[in-house]
Short mmCIF file of C-alpha atoms in Angstrom, two decimals:
data_model
loop_
_atom_site.label_atom_id
_atom_site.label_comp_id
_atom_site.label_asym_id
_atom_site.label_seq_id
_atom_site.Cartn_x
_atom_site.Cartn_y
_atom_site.Cartn_z
CA MET A 9 -49.86 -89.65 -49.74
CA GLN A 10 -49.57 -86.71 -49.07
CA VAL A 11 -45.66 -85.20 -48.52
CA PHE A 12 -45.13 -81.50 -47.14
CA VAL A 13 -41.28 -80.33 -47.61
CA VAL A 14 -40.78 -77.40 -44.65
CA ASP A 15 -38.36 -75.10 -45.30
CA GLY A 16 -36.85 -72.72 -43.40
CA MET A 17 -36.15 -70.48 -46.02
CA SER A 18 -33.17 -72.04 -47.33
CA ALA A 19 -30.39 -69.89 -49.49
CA ASP A 20 -28.30 -73.02 -50.68
CA GLY A 21 -30.94 -74.10 -53.97
CA THR A 22 -33.53 -77.02 -51.93
CA ARG A 23 -36.52 -74.51 -53.00
CA ASN A 24 -35.33 -74.18 -56.72
CA ILE A 25 -34.96 -78.03 -56.22
CA ILE A 26 -38.65 -78.53 -54.15
CA GLU A 27 -40.60 -76.13 -56.52
CA GLU A 28 -39.54 -78.46 -59.76
CA LEU A 29 -40.50 -81.61 -57.98
CA CYS A 30 -44.03 -80.36 -57.02
CA THR A 31 -44.54 -79.82 -60.91
CA HIS A 32 -43.86 -83.51 -61.78
CA TYR A 33 -46.12 -84.98 -58.54
CA PRO A 34 -49.27 -83.36 -57.98
CA ASN A 35 -49.24 -85.26 -53.44
CA LEU A 36 -45.43 -82.71 -53.30
CA HIS A 37 -45.79 -79.35 -51.79
CA LEU A 38 -43.32 -77.00 -50.35
CA VAL A 39 -44.51 -75.45 -46.76
CA ASP A 40 -42.49 -71.96 -45.43
CA ASN A 41 -41.07 -71.85 -42.31
CA PRO A 42 -40.27 -68.28 -42.06
CA LYS A 43 -39.48 -68.16 -38.37
CA GLN A 44 -37.15 -70.91 -39.37
CA LEU A 45 -37.14 -72.96 -36.38
CA THR A 46 -37.55 -77.22 -35.73
CA PRO A 47 -41.08 -77.35 -33.91
CA PHE A 48 -42.66 -74.46 -35.98
CA ALA A 49 -41.46 -76.53 -39.19
CA PHE A 50 -43.52 -79.53 -37.67
CA ASN A 51 -46.13 -78.10 -36.77
CA LEU A 52 -46.83 -76.08 -40.21
CA GLY A 53 -46.69 -79.55 -41.35
CA ILE A 54 -48.95 -81.52 -39.52
CA HIS A 55 -51.54 -78.16 -40.28
CA ALA A 56 -50.47 -78.10 -43.57
CA GLY A 57 -52.39 -82.02 -44.43
CA GLY A 58 -55.20 -81.42 -42.53
CA LYS A 59 -57.12 -83.49 -40.82
CA VAL A 60 -55.24 -87.34 -42.23
CA ASP A 61 -54.96 -90.92 -40.79
CA PHE A 62 -51.06 -90.54 -39.98
CA ILE A 63 -48.24 -88.78 -39.67
CA GLN A 64 -44.71 -89.78 -40.35
CA ILE A 65 -42.48 -86.74 -39.00
CA VAL A 66 -38.93 -87.11 -41.30
CA GLY A 67 -36.44 -84.91 -40.31
CA ALA A 68 -33.67 -82.93 -43.70
CA ARG A 69 -31.19 -85.51 -42.05
CA HIS A 70 -33.01 -88.85 -42.08
CA ILE A 71 -33.82 -91.51 -45.46
CA LEU A 72 -36.02 -93.65 -44.29
CA SER A 73 -35.76 -97.60 -45.76
CA LYS A 74 -38.27 -99.16 -47.58
CA ASN A 75 -40.79 -100.37 -45.48
CA TYR A 76 -40.77 -98.18 -43.32
CA LEU A 77 -43.88 -96.72 -43.87
CA GLN A 78 -45.84 -99.68 -44.20
CA GLU A 79 -44.66 -101.13 -40.40
CA CYS A 80 -45.21 -98.57 -38.73
CA ILE A 81 -49.01 -98.16 -39.96
CA ASN A 82 -49.14 -102.39 -39.09
CA LYS A 83 -47.99 -101.31 -35.58
CA LEU A 84 -49.96 -98.45 -34.95
CA GLN A 85 -52.68 -100.56 -35.94
CA THR A 86 -52.04 -103.68 -34.19
CA ASP A 87 -51.18 -103.01 -31.31
CA PRO A 88 -53.42 -99.69 -29.43
CA LYS A 89 -51.64 -99.30 -26.47
CA VAL A 90 -48.90 -97.61 -28.90
CA TRP A 91 -49.50 -94.44 -29.63
CA GLY A 92 -46.18 -93.45 -31.81
CA VAL A 93 -43.67 -95.89 -33.47
CA GLY A 94 -40.52 -95.74 -35.32
CA GLY A 95 -36.83 -97.79 -36.45
CA GLN A 96 -33.15 -98.27 -35.52
CA ILE A 97 -30.96 -95.59 -36.06
CA LEU A 98 -28.10 -95.95 -38.60
CA ASN A 99 -25.82 -92.91 -38.52
CA GLU A 100 -23.88 -92.38 -41.47
CA SER A 101 -21.05 -89.48 -41.93
CA PHE A 102 -20.29 -86.78 -44.88
CA ASN A 103 -16.11 -87.01 -44.16
CA LYS A 104 -13.44 -88.54 -41.58
CA ILE A 105 -14.70 -86.48 -38.32
CA GLY A 106 -18.08 -87.64 -38.95
CA ARG A 107 -17.63 -91.05 -39.58
CA ARG A 108 -16.09 -90.88 -35.67
CA ILE A 109 -18.71 -89.38 -34.34
CA SER A 110 -21.78 -91.91 -36.16
CA ALA A 111 -19.07 -94.34 -34.08
CA VAL A 112 -19.26 -92.61 -30.94
CA MET A 113 -23.05 -91.59 -30.88
CA SER A 114 -24.16 -95.47 -32.08
CA SER A 115 -22.23 -96.74 -28.35
CA SER A 116 -23.90 -96.74 -24.48
CA PHE A 117 -20.99 -95.15 -23.40
CA GLY A 118 -21.06 -92.18 -25.41
CA VAL A 119 -25.14 -91.68 -25.19
CA GLY A 120 -25.75 -93.90 -22.29
CA MET A 121 -27.44 -97.70 -21.66
CA GLY A 122 -31.11 -97.88 -22.47
CA ASN A 123 -30.73 -95.24 -25.28
CA PHE A 124 -32.96 -95.63 -28.19
CA ARG A 125 -30.07 -94.83 -30.28
CA THR A 126 -29.07 -98.28 -28.95
CA MET A 127 -31.53 -100.53 -29.08
CA ALA A 128 -30.71 -104.10 -30.32
CA ALA A 129 -34.11 -104.95 -30.88
CA SER A 130 -37.86 -103.84 -31.26
CA GLY A 131 -39.09 -102.65 -27.72
CA TYR A 132 -40.49 -100.02 -25.97
CA THR A 133 -38.97 -96.83 -25.49
CA ASP A 134 -39.11 -93.17 -23.97
CA THR A 135 -38.49 -91.44 -27.38
CA VAL A 136 -37.58 -92.77 -31.35
CA THR A 137 -37.16 -90.15 -34.28
CA SER A 138 -38.37 -89.93 -37.30
CA PRO A 139 -42.30 -91.10 -35.65
CA MET A 140 -44.95 -91.61 -36.86
CA TYR A 141 -48.17 -90.86 -34.75
CA PRO A 142 -52.43 -91.29 -35.43
CA TYR A 143 -53.69 -87.84 -36.05
CA TRP A 144 -55.92 -88.15 -32.98
CA ILE A 145 -52.96 -87.97 -30.89
CA PHE A 146 -52.63 -84.00 -31.49
CA GLU A 147 -56.39 -83.76 -30.87
CA LYS A 148 -56.09 -85.75 -27.52
CA ILE A 149 -52.27 -83.99 -26.22
CA GLY A 150 -51.54 -80.76 -28.27
CA PHE A 151 -48.80 -79.91 -30.72
CA PHE A 152 -45.54 -79.69 -30.09
CA ASP A 153 -43.71 -76.75 -27.98
CA GLU A 154 -43.24 -73.57 -30.04
CA THR A 155 -41.46 -72.38 -26.68
CA LEU A 156 -38.61 -75.92 -27.02
CA ILE A 157 -36.39 -74.74 -30.34
CA ARG A 158 -34.31 -78.43 -28.53
CA ASN A 159 -36.03 -81.78 -27.07
CA GLN A 160 -39.46 -80.50 -28.04
CA ASP A 161 -39.75 -84.46 -29.49
CA ASP A 162 -38.53 -85.46 -26.00
CA ASP A 163 -41.35 -83.14 -24.66
CA PHE A 164 -44.53 -84.91 -26.89
CA ASN A 165 -43.36 -88.18 -26.24
CA PHE A 166 -43.19 -87.70 -22.55
CA ARG A 167 -46.85 -86.31 -23.08
CA ILE A 168 -47.59 -89.18 -24.50
CA THR A 169 -46.20 -91.32 -21.42
CA GLU A 170 -47.93 -89.35 -19.36
CA ALA A 171 -51.39 -88.96 -21.20
CA GLY A 172 -51.14 -93.56 -20.75
CA GLY A 173 -49.50 -93.91 -24.02
CA LYS A 174 -46.66 -95.94 -25.31
CA LEU A 175 -43.61 -95.44 -27.95
CA PHE A 176 -42.08 -98.42 -29.50
CA LEU A 177 -38.97 -99.01 -31.74
CA ILE A 178 -39.40 -101.61 -34.48
CA HIS A 179 -35.81 -103.44 -35.09
CA ASP A 180 -36.71 -104.38 -38.27
CA ILE A 181 -37.11 -100.45 -39.91
CA SER A 182 -34.79 -97.86 -40.10
CA LEU A 183 -33.87 -94.66 -40.73
CA LYS A 184 -30.03 -93.31 -41.86
CA TYR A 185 -28.93 -90.05 -40.23
CA TYR A 186 -26.42 -88.39 -40.82
CA VAL A 187 -24.61 -86.82 -37.79
CA ARG A 188 -22.79 -83.84 -37.46
CA ALA A 189 -20.16 -83.25 -40.02
CA THR A 190 -17.45 -81.11 -37.08
CA VAL A 191 -16.69 -81.06 -33.95
CA GLY A 192 -17.53 -77.86 -33.39
CA GLY A 193 -21.32 -78.79 -34.18
CA LEU A 194 -20.68 -81.64 -32.26
CA ARG A 195 -20.22 -79.84 -29.20
CA LYS A 196 -23.10 -77.33 -29.54
CA GLN A 197 -25.22 -79.99 -30.62
CA TYR A 198 -25.37 -81.69 -26.54
CA PHE A 199 -25.00 -78.80 -25.07
CA GLN A 200 -28.18 -76.89 -26.48
CA TYR A 201 -29.16 -80.81 -25.30
CA GLY A 202 -28.67 -80.70 -21.50
CA TYR A 203 -29.60 -76.96 -21.63
CA TRP A 204 -33.38 -77.68 -23.24
CA LYS A 205 -33.60 -80.43 -21.30
CA VAL A 206 -33.82 -78.65 -17.83
CA PHE A 207 -36.40 -76.38 -19.67
CA VAL A 208 -38.64 -79.81 -20.45
CA ASN A 209 -37.84 -80.94 -16.97
CA GLN A 210 -39.25 -77.42 -15.59
CA LYS A 211 -42.61 -77.40 -17.52
CA HIS A 212 -43.54 -80.78 -16.03
CA GLY A 213 -41.76 -80.35 -12.88
CA LYS A 214 -40.12 -83.68 -13.17
CA MET A 215 -37.33 -85.20 -14.73
CA THR A 216 -38.43 -87.46 -17.94
CA THR A 217 -35.24 -89.71 -17.34
CA ILE A 218 -32.73 -90.95 -15.03
CA ARG A 219 -29.84 -91.05 -17.43
CA GLN A 220 -29.37 -87.36 -18.23
CA LEU A 221 -28.15 -87.14 -14.52
CA PHE A 222 -25.07 -88.65 -15.50
CA PRO A 223 -23.27 -86.19 -17.42
CA PRO A 224 -23.71 -82.80 -15.47
CA LEU A 225 -22.97 -84.65 -12.34
CA PHE A 226 -19.63 -85.83 -14.07
CA VAL A 227 -19.11 -82.65 -14.48
CA PHE A 228 -19.54 -81.22 -11.12
CA TYR A 229 -17.45 -84.34 -9.95
CA LEU A 230 -14.37 -83.31 -12.17
CA ALA A 231 -14.70 -79.53 -10.78
CA THR A 232 -14.81 -81.03 -6.83
CA LEU A 233 -11.27 -83.16 -8.17
CA SER A 234 -9.05 -80.12 -7.05
CA LEU A 235 -10.73 -80.04 -3.40
CA LEU A 236 -8.37 -83.73 -2.91
CA PHE A 237 -5.66 -82.36 -1.40
CA ILE A 238 -7.92 -81.20 1.65
CA LEU A 239 -8.69 -84.77 2.10
CA PRO A 240 -7.11 -87.61 4.25
CA THR A 241 -5.07 -90.21 2.26
CA ILE A 242 -7.88 -93.02 2.45
CA LEU A 243 -10.47 -90.85 0.90
CA GLN A 244 -8.68 -89.11 -1.74
CA ILE A 245 -7.72 -92.67 -3.42
CA ILE A 246 -11.74 -93.70 -3.09
CA TYR A 247 -12.14 -90.07 -5.27
CA ILE A 248 -10.54 -90.95 -7.71
CA ILE A 249 -12.56 -94.23 -8.94
CA PRO A 250 -15.00 -92.85 -10.51
CA LEU A 251 -12.82 -90.59 -12.92
CA GLY A 252 -10.20 -94.68 -12.92
CA LEU A 253 -13.77 -96.13 -13.91
CA TYR A 254 -14.54 -93.38 -16.21
CA ILE A 255 -11.11 -93.68 -18.41
CA LEU A 256 -11.15 -97.15 -18.18
CA GLY A 257 -14.03 -97.00 -20.11
CA LEU A 258 -13.02 -94.74 -22.49
CA ILE A 259 -10.22 -97.15 -23.23
CA TYR A 260 -12.55 -100.27 -23.70
CA PHE A 261 -15.26 -98.17 -25.58
CA GLY A 262 -12.79 -96.13 -27.51
CA ILE A 263 -11.22 -99.38 -28.91
CA GLN A 264 -14.41 -100.61 -29.43
CA VAL A 265 -15.49 -98.20 -31.97
CA SER A 266 -12.15 -95.98 -33.01
CA GLY A 267 -9.68 -98.78 -35.77
CA PRO A 268 -6.79 -97.16 -36.06
CA ALA A 269 -8.01 -93.41 -35.11
CA PHE A 270 -7.82 -94.15 -31.51
CA PHE A 271 -7.16 -90.79 -29.95
CA GLN A 272 -9.45 -88.96 -31.90
CA THR A 273 -12.61 -91.08 -31.93
CA ALA A 274 -11.98 -91.58 -27.94
CA LEU A 275 -11.82 -87.73 -26.99
CA LEU A 276 -15.15 -87.60 -28.68
CA PHE A 277 -16.58 -88.95 -25.64
CA PRO A 278 -16.07 -86.54 -22.56
CA LEU A 279 -17.05 -84.15 -25.44
CA ILE A 280 -20.59 -84.93 -25.94
CA HIS A 281 -20.61 -85.90 -21.90
CA LEU A 282 -19.24 -82.37 -21.38
CA SER A 283 -20.58 -80.54 -23.59
CA TYR A 284 -24.04 -82.22 -22.69
CA GLY A 285 -23.53 -82.04 -19.30
CA MET A 286 -22.11 -78.69 -18.89
CA GLY A 287 -25.82 -77.44 -20.90
CA TYR A 288 -27.18 -78.52 -18.12
CA ILE A 289 -26.07 -76.49 -15.32
CA LEU A 290 -26.27 -73.77 -17.04
CA GLY A 291 -29.87 -74.37 -17.61
CA ILE A 292 -30.05 -75.40 -14.33
CA PHE A 293 -28.94 -71.54 -13.49
CA ASP A 294 -31.32 -70.11 -16.30
CA PHE A 295 -34.69 -71.33 -15.33
CA LEU A 296 -34.78 -72.99 -11.88
CA ILE A 297 -32.38 -70.59 -9.89
CA LEU A 298 -32.96 -67.16 -11.76
CA ARG A 299 -35.73 -68.23 -13.49
CA LYS A 300 -34.88 -66.41 -16.76
CA LYS A 301 -36.20 -67.30 -20.56
CA PRO A 302 -34.54 -69.26 -22.89
CA SER A 303 -31.26 -67.85 -23.40
CA ASP A 304 -31.45 -66.63 -27.11
CA LYS A 305 -27.66 -67.85 -28.12
CA GLN A 306 -28.94 -71.63 -26.73
CA LYS A 307 -31.59 -71.04 -29.45
CA GLU A 308 -28.98 -70.50 -32.53
CA LEU A 309 -29.46 -74.49 -34.37
CA SER A 310 -26.52 -76.52 -35.49
CA ARG A 311 -26.27 -77.47 -38.91
#
């Protein structure tokens, strides 16, 4: 097994640590990523190893369970329908805010029904985190799209399903995922998720999932609430029902995941939903209406 640490020219001491470790482990290598962006990192790591049997991608925020690699290999070798495989996500945190963010991102109300982040059993899914692929997949459908600063993994996994393959999540293996430690970082993360999702849709000429529409529709719905006064009373009541149901969901799931810090945690649900929705709407204007290229501002990754 060869391990390639692809470093975005970091200045926090990471490089010194890796260089020291490389002197002790001959199968560990440091690869420079001068462009400092995720899709370039993925492709640099894949190319650095040459033609191998399997490629395992591990993000800097991830820690794999001890059985992760072997179980992924077993699945890929025994089920030819599966072209990519990963494990369940265990959200971890660095601080109190991170613990609240972790709770919200582990909830189906926070990230959506059918999301791989909340799957309770092994099964097929539309994408996985920290995926393992057979190398021949890259020869068949190409490498990661370097124009996608966000959602490049969603795009790649969508290309797998379009080519006839399947993605599989193994619930008996896991990866710890260290969530953003600030509210600002979370807001930027989900805003960019929404923004770049439209770019992926434009690329393929279709939506990759239906659930991506709910946040922008919710933003649009909230924006039109100011028009209630022009409607008859009965229509006002009907129109307000979705907001009432959302608030009930916010209270129910907020109590379920928050512990004593109800308000601080529950308010993160609308932060995620509104950030994603507003990013998606901006993406519609930039890519579908104005036919612009991706904004440089939305290429700045949250840390």
